[in-house]
Short mmCIF file of C-alpha atoms in Angstrom, two decimals:
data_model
loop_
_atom_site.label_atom_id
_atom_site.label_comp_id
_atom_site.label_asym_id
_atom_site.label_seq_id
_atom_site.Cartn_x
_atom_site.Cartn_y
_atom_site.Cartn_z
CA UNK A 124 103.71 -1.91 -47.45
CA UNK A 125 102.12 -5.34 -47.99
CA UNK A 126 100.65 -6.82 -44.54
CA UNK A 127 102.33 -10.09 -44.10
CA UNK A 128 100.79 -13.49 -42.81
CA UNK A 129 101.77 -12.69 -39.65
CA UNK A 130 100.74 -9.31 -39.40
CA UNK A 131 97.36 -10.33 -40.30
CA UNK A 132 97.60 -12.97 -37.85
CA UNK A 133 98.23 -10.35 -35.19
CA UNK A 134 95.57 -7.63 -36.12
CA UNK A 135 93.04 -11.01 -35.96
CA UNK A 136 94.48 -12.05 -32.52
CA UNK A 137 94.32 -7.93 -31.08
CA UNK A 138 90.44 -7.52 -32.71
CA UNK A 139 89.64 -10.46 -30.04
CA UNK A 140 91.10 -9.18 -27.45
CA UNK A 141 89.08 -6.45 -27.98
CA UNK A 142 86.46 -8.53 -28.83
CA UNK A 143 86.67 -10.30 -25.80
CA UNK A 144 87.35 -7.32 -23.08
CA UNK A 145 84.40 -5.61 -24.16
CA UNK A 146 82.15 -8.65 -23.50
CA UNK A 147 83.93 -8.95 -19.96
CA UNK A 148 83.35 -5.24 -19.22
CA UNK A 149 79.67 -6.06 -19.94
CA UNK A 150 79.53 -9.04 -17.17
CA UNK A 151 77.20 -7.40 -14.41
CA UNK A 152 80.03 -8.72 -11.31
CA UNK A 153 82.86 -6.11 -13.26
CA UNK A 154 79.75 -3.45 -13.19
CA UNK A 155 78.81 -3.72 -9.83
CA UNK A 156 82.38 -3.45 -8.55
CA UNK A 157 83.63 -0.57 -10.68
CA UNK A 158 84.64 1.76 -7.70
CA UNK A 159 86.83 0.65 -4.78
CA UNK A 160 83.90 1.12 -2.10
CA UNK A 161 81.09 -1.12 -3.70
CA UNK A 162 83.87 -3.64 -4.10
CA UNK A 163 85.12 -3.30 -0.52
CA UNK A 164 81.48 -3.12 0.69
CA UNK A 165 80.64 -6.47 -1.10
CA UNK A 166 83.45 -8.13 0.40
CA UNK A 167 82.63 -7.17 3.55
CA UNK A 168 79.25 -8.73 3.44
CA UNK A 169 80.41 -11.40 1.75
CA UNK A 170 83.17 -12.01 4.55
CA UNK A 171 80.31 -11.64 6.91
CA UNK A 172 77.96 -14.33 5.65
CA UNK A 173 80.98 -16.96 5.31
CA UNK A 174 81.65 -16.37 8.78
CA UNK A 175 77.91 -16.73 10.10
CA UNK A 176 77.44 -19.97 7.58
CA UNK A 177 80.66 -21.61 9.05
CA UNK A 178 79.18 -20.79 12.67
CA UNK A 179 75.82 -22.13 12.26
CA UNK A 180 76.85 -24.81 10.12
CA UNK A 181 79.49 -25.96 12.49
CA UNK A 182 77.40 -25.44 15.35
CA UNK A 183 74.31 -27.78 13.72
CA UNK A 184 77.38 -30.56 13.07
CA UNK A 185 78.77 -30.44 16.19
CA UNK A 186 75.27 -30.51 17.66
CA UNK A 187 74.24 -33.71 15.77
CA UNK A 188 77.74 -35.38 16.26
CA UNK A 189 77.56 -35.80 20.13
CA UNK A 190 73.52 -36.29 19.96
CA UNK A 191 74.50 -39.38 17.78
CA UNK A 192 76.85 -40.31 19.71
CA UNK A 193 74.78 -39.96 22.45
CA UNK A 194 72.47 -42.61 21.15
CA UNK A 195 75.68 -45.10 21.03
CA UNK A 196 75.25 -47.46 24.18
CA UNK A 197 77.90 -50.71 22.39
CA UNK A 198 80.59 -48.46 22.94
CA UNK A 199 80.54 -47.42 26.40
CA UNK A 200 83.18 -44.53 26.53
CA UNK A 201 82.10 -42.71 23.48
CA UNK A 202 78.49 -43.57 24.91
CA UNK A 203 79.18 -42.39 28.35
CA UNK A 204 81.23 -39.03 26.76
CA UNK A 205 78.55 -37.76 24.85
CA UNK A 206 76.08 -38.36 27.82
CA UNK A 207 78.41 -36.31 30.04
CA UNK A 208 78.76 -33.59 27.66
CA UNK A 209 74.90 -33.11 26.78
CA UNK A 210 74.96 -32.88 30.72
CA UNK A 211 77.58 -30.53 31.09
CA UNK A 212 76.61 -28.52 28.34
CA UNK A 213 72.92 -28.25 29.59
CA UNK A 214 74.10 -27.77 33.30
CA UNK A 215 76.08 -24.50 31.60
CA UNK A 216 72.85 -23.07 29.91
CA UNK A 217 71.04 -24.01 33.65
CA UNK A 218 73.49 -21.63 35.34
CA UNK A 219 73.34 -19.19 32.79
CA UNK A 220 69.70 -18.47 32.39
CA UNK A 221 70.08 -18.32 36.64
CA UNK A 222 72.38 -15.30 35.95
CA UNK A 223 70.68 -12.41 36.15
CA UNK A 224 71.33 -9.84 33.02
CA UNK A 225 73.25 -5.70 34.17
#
């Protein structure tokens, strides 16, 4: 049997395949996560920090938003909203530092 063009073309195409799922089983990421509970594990964590980031960071934006708007007296009912929020808010860590801990 004489290989044909395409044949050829074929054993090429299969040799990198190969070629290139060898170098991908090499990547450290497929190492680390070759059993189900280092991959669950990671996810986990990884679940975990989004979470936090998205707290904090929302938290700090939220924070600067109404202390910026605060600081804006030309507009009197954004002004005088942000004012009575910063109040409210620190009225609600007054009363619960006052709470005494069980």
């Amino acid at each position: 049997m004489t290989d044909t063009p395409r044949d050829d073309k074929l054993a090429h195409d299969t040799e990198r395949l190969a070629n290139a799922m060898e170098s991908v089983l090499q990547l450290k990421f497929v190492r680390l996560h070759d059993n189900m509970i280092k991959l669950v594990w990671f996810q986990f964590l990884r679940g975990l920090a989004f979470g936090l980031g998205g707290v904090i960071g929302g938290g700090a934006l939220v924070s600067v938003v109404v202390l910026v708007l605060s600081q804006v007296e030309f507009i009197p009912v954004i002004g005088n909203f942000a004012t009575d929020l910063i109040e409210e808010i620190s009225a609600d860590a007054d009363r619960n530092a006052m709470v005494p801990e069980k």
